[in-house]
Coordinates of C-alpha atoms in Angstrom, one line a residue:
Chain V
M136 CA -122.1 28.6 -57.9
E137 CA -124.3 31.1 -56.3
T138 CA -127.7 31.7 -57.8
T139 CA -128.9 35.3 -58.3
E140 CA -132.4 34.3 -57.4
R141 CA -133.5 33.6 -53.8
K142 CA -130.9 32.6 -51.2
T143 CA -130.9 29.1 -49.7
T144 CA -132.7 29.4 -46.3
I145 CA -131.2 27.6 -43.2
L146 CA -132.7 27.3 -39.8
L147 CA -130.1 26.5 -37.1
L148 CA -131.2 25.1 -33.7
D149 CA -128.7 24.5 -30.9
D150 CA -129.1 25.2 -27.2
E151 CA -125.4 26.3 -27.2
P152 CA -125.5 30.0 -28.0
I153 CA -121.8 29.9 -29.2
V154 CA -122.7 27.5 -32.0
C155 CA -125.4 29.9 -33.2
K156 CA -123.2 32.9 -32.8
R157 CA -120.3 31.3 -34.8
L158 CA -122.3 29.5 -37.5
K159 CA -124.7 32.4 -38.4
P160 CA -122.1 34.9 -39.7
Y161 CA -120.0 32.2 -41.2
L162 CA -122.9 30.8 -43.2
E163 CA -124.3 34.2 -44.1
K164 CA -120.9 35.2 -45.4
N165 CA -121.1 32.2 -47.7
G166 CA -124.3 33.4 -49.1
Y167 CA -127.0 31.7 -47.0
E168 CA -130.0 33.2 -45.3
V169 CA -129.8 32.0 -41.7
E170 CA -132.1 32.1 -38.7
T171 CA -130.8 30.7 -35.4
F172 CA -132.6 29.5 -32.3
T173 CA -131.3 28.3 -28.9
D174 CA -134.9 27.5 -27.7
S175 CA -136.4 24.4 -29.4
S176 CA -140.0 25.5 -28.7
K177 CA -139.4 28.9 -30.4
A178 CA -137.9 27.1 -33.4
M179 CA -140.9 24.8 -33.5
G180 CA -143.1 27.9 -33.7
R181 CA -141.0 29.3 -36.5
I182 CA -141.2 26.2 -38.7
E183 CA -145.0 26.3 -38.5
E184 CA -144.8 29.8 -40.0
R185 CA -142.5 29.0 -42.9
D186 CA -140.5 26.3 -44.6
F187 CA -136.7 26.3 -44.7
D188 CA -134.5 24.6 -47.3
I189 CA -132.1 23.3 -44.8
V190 CA -132.5 22.7 -41.0
I191 CA -129.4 22.1 -38.8
T192 CA -130.3 20.9 -35.3
D193 CA -128.8 19.5 -32.2
L194 CA -130.3 16.3 -30.7
K195 CA -130.1 16.6 -27.0
M196 CA -131.8 19.7 -25.7
E197 CA -134.1 20.9 -22.9
G198 CA -137.9 20.8 -23.7
I199 CA -138.5 19.5 -27.2
D200 CA -135.6 17.4 -28.2
G201 CA -134.0 17.3 -31.6
M202 CA -135.6 14.1 -32.7
T203 CA -139.1 15.4 -32.1
F204 CA -138.2 18.6 -33.8
L205 CA -136.8 17.1 -37.0
T206 CA -139.7 14.6 -37.2
R207 CA -142.1 17.6 -37.3
V208 CA -139.9 19.4 -39.9
K209 CA -139.9 16.4 -42.2
E210 CA -143.7 16.0 -41.7
K211 CA -144.4 19.6 -42.6
S212 CA -141.9 19.9 -45.4
P213 CA -140.5 16.6 -46.7
S214 CA -138.2 18.4 -49.1
T215 CA -136.3 20.2 -46.3
Q216 CA -132.8 18.7 -45.8
V217 CA -132.1 18.1 -42.2
I218 CA -128.5 18.0 -40.8
V219 CA -128.0 16.7 -37.3
I220 CA -125.2 17.9 -35.1
T221 CA -124.7 16.1 -31.8
G222 CA -122.3 15.7 -28.9
F223 CA -123.3 12.2 -28.2
A224 CA -123.1 10.2 -31.4
T225 CA -124.1 6.6 -31.0
M226 CA -125.0 4.0 -33.6
E227 CA -128.5 4.1 -32.2
T228 CA -129.2 7.8 -32.6
A229 CA -127.5 7.8 -36.0
K230 CA -129.6 4.9 -37.2
Q231 CA -132.8 6.6 -35.9
S232 CA -132.0 9.9 -37.6
F233 CA -131.4 8.3 -40.9
Q234 CA -134.6 6.4 -40.7
K235 CA -136.3 9.8 -40.3
G236 CA -134.8 10.9 -43.5
V237 CA -132.0 13.0 -42.2
F238 CA -129.5 14.1 -44.8
D239 CA -126.4 13.9 -42.7
F240 CA -125.2 13.3 -39.2
V241 CA -122.2 15.3 -37.8
A242 CA -120.5 14.5 -34.5
K243 CA -119.3 17.4 -32.3
P244 CA -116.8 18.8 -32.3
F245 CA -116.7 19.8 -35.9
K246 CA -115.1 22.5 -38.0
L247 CA -116.8 25.4 -39.9
S248 CA -115.5 24.0 -43.1
E249 CA -117.0 20.6 -42.5
I250 CA -120.5 22.1 -41.9
H251 CA -120.1 24.3 -45.0
E252 CA -119.2 21.2 -47.1
I253 CA -122.3 19.3 -45.9
V254 CA -124.6 22.3 -46.4
R255 CA -123.2 22.5 -49.9
R256 CA -124.0 18.9 -50.6
A257 CA -127.5 19.3 -49.2
E258 CA -128.0 22.4 -51.4
K259 CA -127.0 20.3 -54.5
K260 CA -129.4 17.6 -53.6
L261 CA -132.2 20.2 -53.2
R262 CA -131.5 21.5 -56.6
Q263 CA -131.4 18.0 -58.1
E264 CA -134.7 17.2 -56.5
A265 CA -136.2 20.6 -57.8
A266 CA -135.0 19.9 -61.3
S267 CA -136.4 16.3 -61.3
M268 CA -139.9 17.5 -60.2
Chain L
M991 CA -116.8 -57.1 20.1
Q992 CA -116.7 -55.4 16.7
N993 CA -119.4 -56.0 14.2
F994 CA -117.6 -57.0 11.1
C995 CA -119.5 -57.2 8.0
A996 CA -118.5 -59.8 5.5
G997 CA -116.9 -57.6 2.9
S998 CA -116.1 -58.3 -0.7
S999 CA -112.5 -58.8 -1.5
V1000 CA -110.6 -55.8 -2.8
T1001 CA -110.2 -56.0 -6.5
G1002 CA -109.4 -53.7 -9.3
D1003 CA -106.2 -51.8 -10.0
G1004 CA -105.5 -48.5 -8.4
M1005 CA -108.2 -49.1 -5.9
A1006 CA -105.8 -50.1 -3.2
R1007 CA -104.7 -46.5 -2.9
T1008 CA -108.1 -45.2 -1.9
I1009 CA -109.1 -44.8 1.7
R1010 CA -112.2 -47.0 1.0
A1011 CA -109.9 -49.9 -0.2
K1012 CA -107.7 -49.4 2.9
I1013 CA -110.7 -49.6 5.3
L1014 CA -112.0 -52.6 3.4
A1015 CA -108.6 -54.3 3.5
I1016 CA -108.3 -53.8 7.2
T1017 CA -111.8 -55.1 7.8
V1018 CA -111.4 -58.1 5.7
V1019 CA -108.1 -59.0 7.4
S1020 CA -109.7 -58.4 10.8
L1021 CA -112.6 -60.6 9.9
L1022 CA -110.4 -63.5 8.7
F1023 CA -108.3 -63.2 11.9
T1024 CA -111.4 -63.2 14.1
C1025 CA -112.7 -66.3 12.3
M1026 CA -109.3 -68.0 12.8
V1027 CA -109.1 -67.1 16.5
S1028 CA -112.7 -68.2 17.1
L1029 CA -112.0 -71.6 15.4
I1030 CA -108.9 -72.1 17.5
Y1031 CA -111.0 -71.3 20.6
V1032 CA -113.7 -73.8 19.7
W1033 CA -111.2 -76.4 18.9
Q1034 CA -109.3 -75.8 22.2
I1035 CA -112.5 -76.1 24.2
M1036 CA -113.5 -79.3 22.4
N1037 CA -110.0 -80.6 22.9
L1038 CA -110.2 -79.8 26.6
S1039 CA -113.5 -81.6 27.0
R1040 CA -112.1 -84.7 25.3
M1041 CA -109.1 -84.5 27.5
L1042 CA -111.1 -84.2 30.6
F1043 CA -113.1 -87.3 29.5
N1044 CA -109.9 -89.3 28.8
A1045 CA -108.4 -88.1 32.2
Q1046 CA -111.5 -89.6 33.8
R1047 CA -110.8 -92.9 32.0
F1048 CA -107.2 -92.8 33.0
E1049 CA -108.3 -92.4 36.6
D1050 CA -110.7 -95.4 36.2
L1051 CA -107.8 -97.4 34.8
L1052 CA -105.7 -96.5 37.8
N1053 CA -108.6 -97.4 40.1
D1054 CA -109.0 -100.8 38.4
I1055 CA -105.3 -101.6 38.7
L1056 CA -105.4 -100.5 42.4
E1057 CA -108.4 -103.0 42.8
V1058 CA -106.4 -105.7 41.1
R1059 CA -103.5 -105.0 43.4
R1060 CA -105.8 -105.1 46.5
Y1061 CA -107.0 -108.6 45.6
E1062 CA -103.4 -109.6 44.9
K1063 CA -102.4 -108.4 48.4
N1064 CA -105.3 -110.3 49.9
F1065 CA -104.5 -113.4 48.0
L1066 CA -100.8 -113.2 48.9
L1067 CA -101.6 -112.5 52.6
Y1068 CA -104.6 -114.9 53.1
G1069 CA -104.2 -117.3 50.2
D1070 CA -107.8 -117.3 49.3
P1071 CA -108.1 -118.1 45.5
K1072 CA -111.5 -116.3 45.4
N1073 CA -109.5 -113.1 45.4
L1074 CA -107.8 -114.2 42.1
T1075 CA -111.2 -114.6 40.4
E1076 CA -112.1 -111.1 41.4
S1077 CA -108.7 -109.9 40.3
L1078 CA -109.3 -111.5 36.8
V1079 CA -112.5 -109.6 36.4
Y1080 CA -110.8 -106.3 37.0
L1081 CA -107.8 -107.4 34.8
K1082 CA -110.2 -108.1 32.0
D1083 CA -111.8 -104.6 32.4
T1084 CA -108.3 -103.1 32.5
R1085 CA -107.3 -104.9 29.3
I1086 CA -110.4 -103.5 27.4
T1087 CA -109.8 -100.0 28.8
I1088 CA -106.2 -99.7 27.8
K1089 CA -107.1 -101.1 24.3
T1090 CA -109.5 -98.3 23.7
L1091 CA -107.1 -95.8 25.2
A1092 CA -104.1 -97.2 23.4
K1093 CA -103.5 -94.1 21.2
D1094 CA -104.0 -91.7 24.0
I1095 CA -101.5 -93.6 26.2
D1096 CA -98.9 -93.5 23.5
R1097 CA -99.5 -89.8 23.1
V1098 CA -99.2 -88.9 26.7
M1099 CA -96.4 -91.2 27.7
G1100 CA -94.5 -91.7 24.5
K1101 CA -94.6 -94.4 21.8
G1102 CA -94.4 -98.0 22.9
T1103 CA -95.8 -97.4 26.3
Y1104 CA -99.1 -99.1 25.4
V1105 CA -97.3 -102.2 24.2
K1106 CA -95.2 -102.2 27.3
F1107 CA -98.3 -101.7 29.5
A1108 CA -100.2 -104.5 27.6
N1109 CA -97.3 -106.9 27.9
L1110 CA -97.0 -106.3 31.6
L1111 CA -100.7 -106.8 32.0
E1112 CA -100.4 -110.2 30.0
K1113 CA -97.6 -111.4 32.2
Y1114 CA -99.5 -110.4 35.3
S1115 CA -102.6 -112.1 34.0
F1116 CA -100.7 -115.2 33.2
I1117 CA -99.3 -115.5 36.7
V1118 CA -102.8 -114.9 38.2
D1119 CA -104.3 -117.5 35.9
N1120 CA -101.6 -120.0 36.7
S1121 CA -102.0 -119.4 40.5
L1122 CA -105.8 -119.8 40.2
K1123 CA -105.3 -123.1 38.4
N1124 CA -102.8 -124.3 41.0
K1125 CA -104.7 -122.7 43.9
S1126 CA -101.2 -121.6 45.1
I1127 CA -98.3 -119.5 44.1
T1128 CA -94.6 -120.0 44.2
S1129 CA -92.6 -117.4 46.1
E1130 CA -90.8 -116.6 42.9
D1131 CA -94.0 -115.9 41.1
A1132 CA -95.3 -113.9 44.0
E1133 CA -92.3 -111.7 43.8
K1134 CA -92.8 -111.3 40.0
L1135 CA -96.5 -110.5 40.6
R1136 CA -95.6 -107.8 43.1
T1137 CA -93.0 -106.3 40.7
Y1138 CA -95.4 -106.3 37.7
G1139 CA -98.2 -105.0 39.9
K1140 CA -96.0 -102.1 41.1
K1141 CA -95.0 -101.3 37.6
L1142 CA -98.6 -101.2 36.4
V1143 CA -99.5 -98.8 39.2
D1144 CA -96.5 -96.6 38.4
I1145 CA -97.5 -96.4 34.7
A1146 CA -101.1 -95.7 35.5
N1147 CA -100.2 -93.1 38.1
S1148 CA -97.9 -91.2 35.7
L1149 CA -100.5 -91.5 33.1
V1150 CA -103.0 -89.7 35.3
S1151 CA -100.6 -87.1 36.5
R1152 CA -99.2 -86.4 33.0
K1153 CA -102.7 -86.1 31.7
R1154 CA -103.6 -83.6 34.4
K1155 CA -100.5 -81.5 33.6
L1156 CA -101.5 -81.5 29.9
I1157 CA -105.0 -80.4 30.9
R1158 CA -103.6 -77.5 32.9
K1159 CA -101.4 -76.5 30.0
T1160 CA -104.2 -76.6 27.6
F1161 CA -106.4 -74.5 30.0
G1162 CA -103.6 -71.9 30.1
H1163 CA -103.5 -71.7 26.3
T1164 CA -107.2 -71.4 26.0
A1165 CA -107.3 -68.6 28.6
A1166 CA -104.6 -66.7 26.5
V1167 CA -106.8 -66.7 23.4
P1168 CA -109.0 -63.8 24.5
F1169 CA -105.8 -61.8 25.3
V1170 CA -104.3 -62.4 21.9
F1171 CA -107.6 -61.3 20.4
L1172 CA -107.7 -58.2 22.5
G1173 CA -104.1 -57.3 21.4
V1174 CA -104.9 -57.7 17.8
F1175 CA -108.1 -55.6 18.2
V1176 CA -106.1 -52.9 19.9
I1177 CA -103.6 -52.9 16.9
V1178 CA -106.4 -52.9 14.3
A1179 CA -108.3 -50.1 16.1
T1180 CA -105.1 -48.0 16.4
L1181 CA -104.5 -48.4 12.7
M1182 CA -108.1 -47.5 11.9
V1183 CA -108.0 -44.4 14.1
Q1184 CA -104.6 -43.4 12.7
L1185 CA -105.9 -43.8 9.1
V1186 CA -109.1 -41.9 9.7
F1187 CA -107.2 -39.2 11.6
Q1188 CA -104.3 -38.8 9.2
R1189 CA -106.1 -39.3 5.9
L1190 CA -109.6 -38.0 6.7
L1191 CA -110.0 -35.7 9.7
K1192 CA -106.8 -33.7 9.4
P1193 CA -107.3 -33.0 5.6
L1194 CA -110.9 -32.2 6.4
K1195 CA -109.9 -29.7 8.9
V1196 CA -107.6 -28.1 6.4
I1197 CA -110.4 -28.0 3.9
E1198 CA -112.7 -26.4 6.4
D1199 CA -110.1 -23.7 7.2
T1200 CA -109.5 -23.1 3.6
I1201 CA -113.3 -22.8 2.8
E1202 CA -113.5 -20.1 5.5
R1203 CA -110.5 -18.4 4.0
V1204 CA -112.1 -18.6 0.5
G1205 CA -115.3 -17.2 2.0
R1206 CA -113.2 -14.2 3.1
G1207 CA -111.9 -13.7 -0.4
D1208 CA -108.5 -15.4 -0.2
F1209 CA -108.4 -17.9 -3.1
S1210 CA -104.9 -19.3 -2.5
P1211 CA -104.9 -23.1 -2.8
I1212 CA -104.7 -25.7 0.0
P1213 CA -100.9 -26.0 0.7
G1214 CA -99.1 -29.2 0.4
E1215 CA -98.6 -32.1 -2.1
W1216 CA -101.8 -33.8 -3.0
S1217 CA -100.7 -36.0 -5.8
E1218 CA -101.9 -39.3 -4.4
E1219 CA -105.0 -41.1 -5.7
D1220 CA -107.1 -41.3 -2.6
E1221 CA -110.5 -39.7 -2.1
I1222 CA -109.2 -36.8 -0.1
S1223 CA -106.3 -35.9 -2.4
R1224 CA -108.8 -36.0 -5.3
L1225 CA -111.2 -33.8 -3.4
I1226 CA -108.4 -31.3 -2.5
R1227 CA -107.2 -31.2 -6.1
A1228 CA -110.8 -30.5 -7.2
F1229 CA -111.2 -27.9 -4.6
N1230 CA -107.9 -26.2 -5.6
S1231 CA -108.9 -26.1 -9.2
M1232 CA -112.4 -24.7 -8.1
A1233 CA -110.7 -22.0 -6.1
H1234 CA -108.4 -21.1 -9.0
E1235 CA -111.5 -20.8 -11.3
L1236 CA -113.3 -18.7 -8.7
Q1237 CA -110.3 -16.4 -8.4
V1238 CA -110.1 -16.0 -12.2
N1239 CA -113.9 -15.4 -12.5
Q1240 CA -113.9 -13.1 -9.5
E1241 CA -111.1 -11.0 -11.1
A1242 CA -112.8 -11.0 -14.4
L1243 CA -116.1 -10.0 -12.7
I1244 CA -114.4 -7.2 -10.8
Q1245 CA -112.7 -6.0 -13.9
S1246 CA -115.9 -6.0 -16.0
R1247 CA -117.9 -4.3 -13.2
K1248 CA -115.2 -1.7 -12.8
I1249 CA -115.3 -1.1 -16.5
A1250 CA -119.1 -0.9 -16.7
A1251 CA -119.2 1.6 -13.8
I1252 CA -116.4 3.7 -15.3
G1253 CA -118.2 3.4 -18.6
T1254 CA -121.4 4.9 -17.4
F1255 CA -119.6 7.6 -15.6
T1256 CA -117.3 8.5 -18.5
A1257 CA -120.1 8.4 -21.1
G1258 CA -121.8 11.2 -19.1
I1259 CA -118.7 13.3 -18.8
A1260 CA -117.6 12.7 -22.4
H1261 CA -121.0 13.9 -23.7
E1262 CA -121.0 17.0 -21.6
L1263 CA -117.5 17.8 -22.6
N1264 CA -118.2 17.6 -26.3
N1265 CA -120.3 20.8 -26.3
P1266 CA -117.7 23.1 -24.7
L1267 CA -115.0 21.5 -26.9
N1268 CA -117.1 22.1 -29.9
N1269 CA -117.4 25.7 -28.8
I1270 CA -113.7 26.1 -28.4
C1271 CA -113.1 24.6 -31.8
L1272 CA -115.7 26.8 -33.5
C1273 CA -114.4 30.0 -31.9
A1274 CA -110.8 29.3 -32.7
D1275 CA -111.8 28.2 -36.2
T1276 CA -113.8 31.4 -36.7
L1277 CA -110.7 33.4 -35.6
I1278 CA -108.6 31.7 -38.4
E1279 CA -111.4 31.8 -41.0
E1280 CA -112.5 35.4 -40.4
Y1281 CA -109.5 37.3 -39.2
A1282 CA -106.6 35.4 -40.7
D1283 CA -105.2 38.4 -42.4
E1284 CA -105.2 40.6 -39.3
L1285 CA -103.4 38.1 -37.1
S1286 CA -99.7 38.2 -36.5
P1287 CA -97.8 34.9 -37.0
E1288 CA -97.4 34.5 -33.2
V1289 CA -101.2 34.9 -32.6
R1290 CA -101.9 32.5 -35.5
E1291 CA -99.6 29.9 -33.9
L1292 CA -101.5 30.4 -30.7
V1293 CA -104.8 29.9 -32.3
F1294 CA -103.6 26.7 -34.1
D1295 CA -102.3 25.4 -30.7
I1296 CA -105.8 26.0 -29.3
I1297 CA -107.3 24.1 -32.2
Q1298 CA -104.8 21.3 -31.9
Q1299 CA -105.4 21.0 -28.1
A1300 CA -109.1 21.0 -28.5
E1301 CA -108.8 18.3 -31.1
R1302 CA -106.7 16.3 -28.7
A1303 CA -109.3 16.7 -26.0
A1304 CA -111.9 15.6 -28.6
D1305 CA -109.9 12.5 -29.3
I1306 CA -109.8 11.6 -25.7
V1307 CA -113.6 12.1 -25.5
K1308 CA -114.0 9.9 -28.5
N1309 CA -111.9 7.2 -26.9
L1310 CA -114.0 7.5 -23.8
L1311 CA -117.2 7.2 -25.8
D1312 CA -115.8 4.2 -27.7
F1313 CA -114.9 2.6 -24.4
S1314 CA -118.2 3.1 -22.7
R1315 CA -120.3 2.1 -25.7
T1316 CA -122.7 -0.5 -24.7
D1317 CA -124.4 -1.2 -28.0
R1318 CA -124.2 -4.8 -29.0
L1319 CA -122.0 -5.6 -32.0
V1320 CA -123.5 -7.3 -35.0
L1321 CA -121.1 -10.1 -35.6
S1322 CA -120.4 -11.8 -38.9
C1323 CA -117.9 -14.2 -40.3
L1324 CA -114.7 -12.4 -41.3
D1325 CA -111.5 -13.3 -42.9
L1326 CA -108.9 -12.5 -40.3
R1327 CA -106.2 -12.0 -42.8
E1328 CA -108.2 -9.2 -44.5
V1329 CA -108.8 -7.5 -41.1
I1330 CA -105.1 -7.6 -40.2
Q1331 CA -104.0 -6.4 -43.6
K1332 CA -106.4 -3.5 -43.7
T1333 CA -105.5 -2.5 -40.1
Y1334 CA -101.8 -2.7 -41.1
R1335 CA -102.4 -0.3 -43.9
L1336 CA -103.6 2.4 -41.4
V1337 CA -100.3 2.2 -39.5
K1338 CA -98.0 1.3 -42.3
N1339 CA -96.3 4.7 -42.5
Q1340 CA -95.8 4.9 -38.8
I1341 CA -94.3 1.5 -38.8
M1342 CA -91.9 2.2 -41.7
L1343 CA -90.9 5.6 -40.3
A1344 CA -90.0 3.9 -36.9
G1345 CA -88.0 1.4 -38.8
I1346 CA -90.0 -1.5 -37.5
R1347 CA -90.2 -4.9 -39.3
F1348 CA -93.8 -6.2 -39.7
E1349 CA -94.5 -9.9 -40.1
M1350 CA -97.7 -11.6 -40.6
D1351 CA -98.0 -15.3 -40.1
I1352 CA -101.6 -16.3 -40.7
P1353 CA -102.2 -19.7 -42.4
D1354 CA -104.3 -19.7 -45.6
D1355 CA -106.7 -22.3 -44.3
L1356 CA -107.4 -20.5 -41.0
P1357 CA -111.1 -20.7 -40.3
K1358 CA -113.0 -17.4 -40.3
V1359 CA -113.6 -15.6 -37.1
L1360 CA -116.8 -14.2 -35.6
G1361 CA -116.4 -10.4 -35.5
H1362 CA -117.4 -6.9 -36.3
F1363 CA -115.0 -5.5 -38.9
R1364 CA -114.5 -2.1 -37.5
S1365 CA -114.3 -3.2 -33.9
L1366 CA -111.7 -5.9 -34.8
Q1367 CA -109.8 -3.2 -36.7
Q1368 CA -109.8 -1.0 -33.6
I1369 CA -108.7 -3.9 -31.4
F1370 CA -105.7 -4.5 -33.6
L1371 CA -105.0 -0.9 -34.3
N1372 CA -104.7 -0.2 -30.6
L1373 CA -102.4 -3.3 -30.1
F1374 CA -100.2 -2.2 -33.1
L1375 CA -100.0 1.4 -31.8
N1376 CA -98.9 0.2 -28.4
A1377 CA -96.4 -2.1 -30.0
I1378 CA -95.0 0.8 -32.1
Q1379 CA -94.7 2.9 -28.9
A1380 CA -93.1 0.0 -26.9
I1381 CA -90.4 -0.4 -29.6
E1382 CA -88.1 2.6 -29.0
S1383 CA -85.8 2.1 -31.9
H1384 CA -85.6 -0.9 -34.3
G1385 CA -87.5 -4.0 -33.7
S1386 CA -90.3 -6.1 -35.1
I1387 CA -94.0 -6.7 -34.7
T1388 CA -95.3 -10.2 -35.5
V1389 CA -98.9 -11.1 -35.9
R1390 CA -99.5 -14.8 -35.7
A1391 CA -102.9 -16.6 -35.8
V1392 CA -103.5 -20.2 -34.9
E1393 CA -106.5 -22.4 -34.1
D1394 CA -106.5 -22.6 -30.3
S1395 CA -109.3 -24.9 -29.9
N1396 CA -112.6 -26.0 -31.5
E1397 CA -114.1 -22.7 -30.3
F1398 CA -111.3 -20.2 -30.4
I1399 CA -108.8 -18.7 -32.7
R1400 CA -105.8 -17.1 -31.1
V1401 CA -104.2 -14.1 -32.6
D1402 CA -100.8 -13.2 -31.1
V1403 CA -99.4 -9.7 -31.5
I1404 CA -95.8 -10.0 -30.5
D1405 CA -93.4 -7.1 -30.2
T1406 CA -89.7 -6.8 -29.4
G1407 CA -90.3 -3.7 -27.4
K1408 CA -89.2 -2.7 -23.9
G1409 CA -91.8 -4.9 -22.2
I1410 CA -94.2 -4.3 -19.3
K1411 CA -93.2 -4.4 -15.7
P1412 CA -94.8 -7.2 -13.7
E1413 CA -96.5 -4.8 -11.3
D1414 CA -98.0 -2.9 -14.3
L1415 CA -99.2 -6.1 -16.0
K1416 CA -102.3 -6.6 -14.1
H1417 CA -103.4 -3.0 -14.5
I1418 CA -102.9 -2.6 -18.2
F1419 CA -106.6 -3.2 -19.0
T1420 CA -107.7 -0.8 -16.3
P1421 CA -109.1 2.4 -17.8
F1422 CA -106.8 5.5 -17.5
Y1423 CA -103.9 3.3 -16.4
T1424 CA -100.9 4.3 -18.5
T1425 CA -97.2 3.9 -18.4
K1426 CA -96.6 6.3 -21.1
G1427 CA -95.4 9.8 -20.4
V1428 CA -97.8 12.7 -20.0
G1429 CA -99.4 13.6 -23.3
R1430 CA -98.6 10.3 -25.0
G1431 CA -101.5 8.2 -24.2
T1432 CA -105.0 8.4 -22.7
G1433 CA -104.7 5.2 -20.8
L1434 CA -107.8 4.0 -22.6
G1435 CA -106.5 2.1 -25.6
L1436 CA -106.1 -1.2 -23.9
S1437 CA -109.3 -1.0 -21.9
V1438 CA -111.2 -0.3 -25.2
T1439 CA -109.5 -3.3 -26.7
Y1440 CA -110.4 -5.3 -23.6
S1441 CA -114.0 -4.3 -23.7
L1442 CA -114.3 -4.8 -27.5
V1443 CA -112.8 -8.3 -27.3
K1444 CA -115.3 -9.1 -24.5
K1445 CA -118.1 -8.0 -26.8
H1446 CA -116.9 -10.5 -29.3
G1447 CA -117.3 -13.2 -26.8
G1448 CA -113.5 -13.7 -26.6
H1449 CA -110.8 -12.8 -24.1
I1450 CA -107.4 -11.3 -24.1
E1451 CA -104.2 -12.3 -22.4
V1452 CA -100.8 -10.7 -22.0
E1453 CA -97.3 -12.0 -21.4
S1454 CA -94.4 -9.7 -21.1
E1455 CA -90.7 -9.6 -20.2
I1456 CA -88.8 -6.5 -19.5
G1457 CA -86.3 -5.8 -22.2
R1458 CA -87.6 -8.7 -24.4
G1459 CA -91.0 -7.6 -25.4
S1460 CA -94.7 -8.4 -25.0
K1461 CA -97.2 -10.7 -26.4
F1462 CA -100.9 -10.0 -26.5
S1463 CA -103.1 -13.0 -27.3
V1464 CA -106.6 -12.2 -28.5
Y1465 CA -108.9 -15.2 -28.4
L1466 CA -111.7 -14.7 -31.0
R1467 CA -114.6 -17.1 -31.5
R1468 CA -114.4 -19.3 -34.5
C1469 CA -117.0 -18.7 -37.1
K1470 CA -119.8 -21.1 -37.0
P1471 CA -122.6 -20.6 -39.5
E1472 CA -125.4 -20.6 -36.9
L1473 CA -123.7 -17.7 -35.0
C1474 CA -123.5 -15.4 -38.0
E1475 CA -126.1 -12.8 -38.0
N1476 CA -125.8 -11.6 -41.6
G1477 CA -126.2 -15.1 -43.0
E1478 CA -122.7 -15.2 -44.4
R1479 CA -121.4 -18.7 -44.7
S1480 CA -118.0 -19.5 -43.4
V1481 CA -115.9 -21.7 -45.7
N1482 CA -112.9 -23.3 -44.3
S1483 CA -110.8 -23.3 -47.4
G1484 CA -109.6 -19.7 -47.4
S1485 CA -110.5 -17.4 -50.3
G1486 CA -107.5 -15.3 -49.8

């Protein structure tokens, strides 16, 4: 159910350019406003400028890593739903992520439809939270 | 001379078989023998000294009789009765002497000799007495006196010579005692040396060689039968069992080190592979999602193949990560029946499709096991999948659980499949070792199972016979309340 008002905004951070190149048009086609970054410091700069509804981030990256990034996102905007995508899913990282308030944790490799499904659930949660406020 | 210590006598059953008992026995026997020989020696010496003393007295006796005869001759030749008085003094002495020597005389010359001797002496004295009274002697009596006198001298002479002979004989015997002693000593010493050499030194040399061999990494046991109860046999049996334990531990250590090293290595590779695999998946997925209508069926098939193969590679990577996972499992008390049933459900369709009979033989009152539910499920899932693949057409898989000991519960997964070749058997837990055809297995299933069982504090064993099937025995720790981390209590009477 698409709203006619403003589109749900998504920030996607992954140092793999292909992930960005594939997910951006796919998610845009499904009605989301998407910004992608392959450099975590640039993404960090961007979230200081504005809040996003949903943030999708990889964990292991050069420079600022995913955990630091999502911690900052949650600090600045607690209502933002964070989805972690990672190539090295261990119980430890999963546990740590959920402690930080991450919405979901997806192991690579994943399918476009999987990501879409999770984004949809995150969106639903956002709406529920907005309604209860 | 050996220094024998007075040992306690050997008592107790079974002790006689030990080397200690043997040495003790030899020592005690030797000691007794030495005592006996020494006593004989002392007795012989004392005997000799008594014999020498008696011989002296025999000689005195002879001399007295010779004196008597000298006075007899003088009297008979010159007729002076004074000679007879002198003769009587000596006769009296002689009588006293033979009385004291009576026993000895009988012993040396035979019974009755003393009486004969005393009678002769009486007769002789009687004639001498008569002659002294009459101051003369008849020619008849003179003849008698001569005969008796001669007989007395003969007896005394043979007494002396026989006694001397006896003394010489006794001397000979006494001289032989040290030689007998020496002979026995040589026998005892030989026995001791033989015993020490055969039962101690030789086996010790074997042990020394074996220890060197073990040091070089060869853990084969000391050859030969060592079923006896002596110290060395017991030592060798203990040593052999130690070598066996060492070998088993060494193998386990090598295996776990190998797995740890490969684990670290594979974790790195697996992680790095996930990103490109993800990219392949995403690209192929996009192709289907976005351009599905423009693609010809052949191209679509190609794209699906790409996705399928990427997923297969992803599965391998997932297995690798499972295998190399080092995080500690949180163990709790689990109902094994439930674990097996839930695992069975995952492969039920596959089992039915392959026409395999599945049997579960788990007693209701089986104690709970200490485990991590999902890991246990993975352990048994891997074993079931292997069993299914091993059974080419129809067959059966049996899961049986028993209490193995106070500490472990053994779960046997038995299949009637094609079995594992003996040369493959020791490699089956090695990562990437697979006997399945290309594309059928990653060669990781059993090594994942192995490392998961290890993380449960248990171990896994395998038996197999070509053409008959295989049996995997998983030993899991029995649940003890203090070992549970989630506080769940284990109750022995099963709750289903």
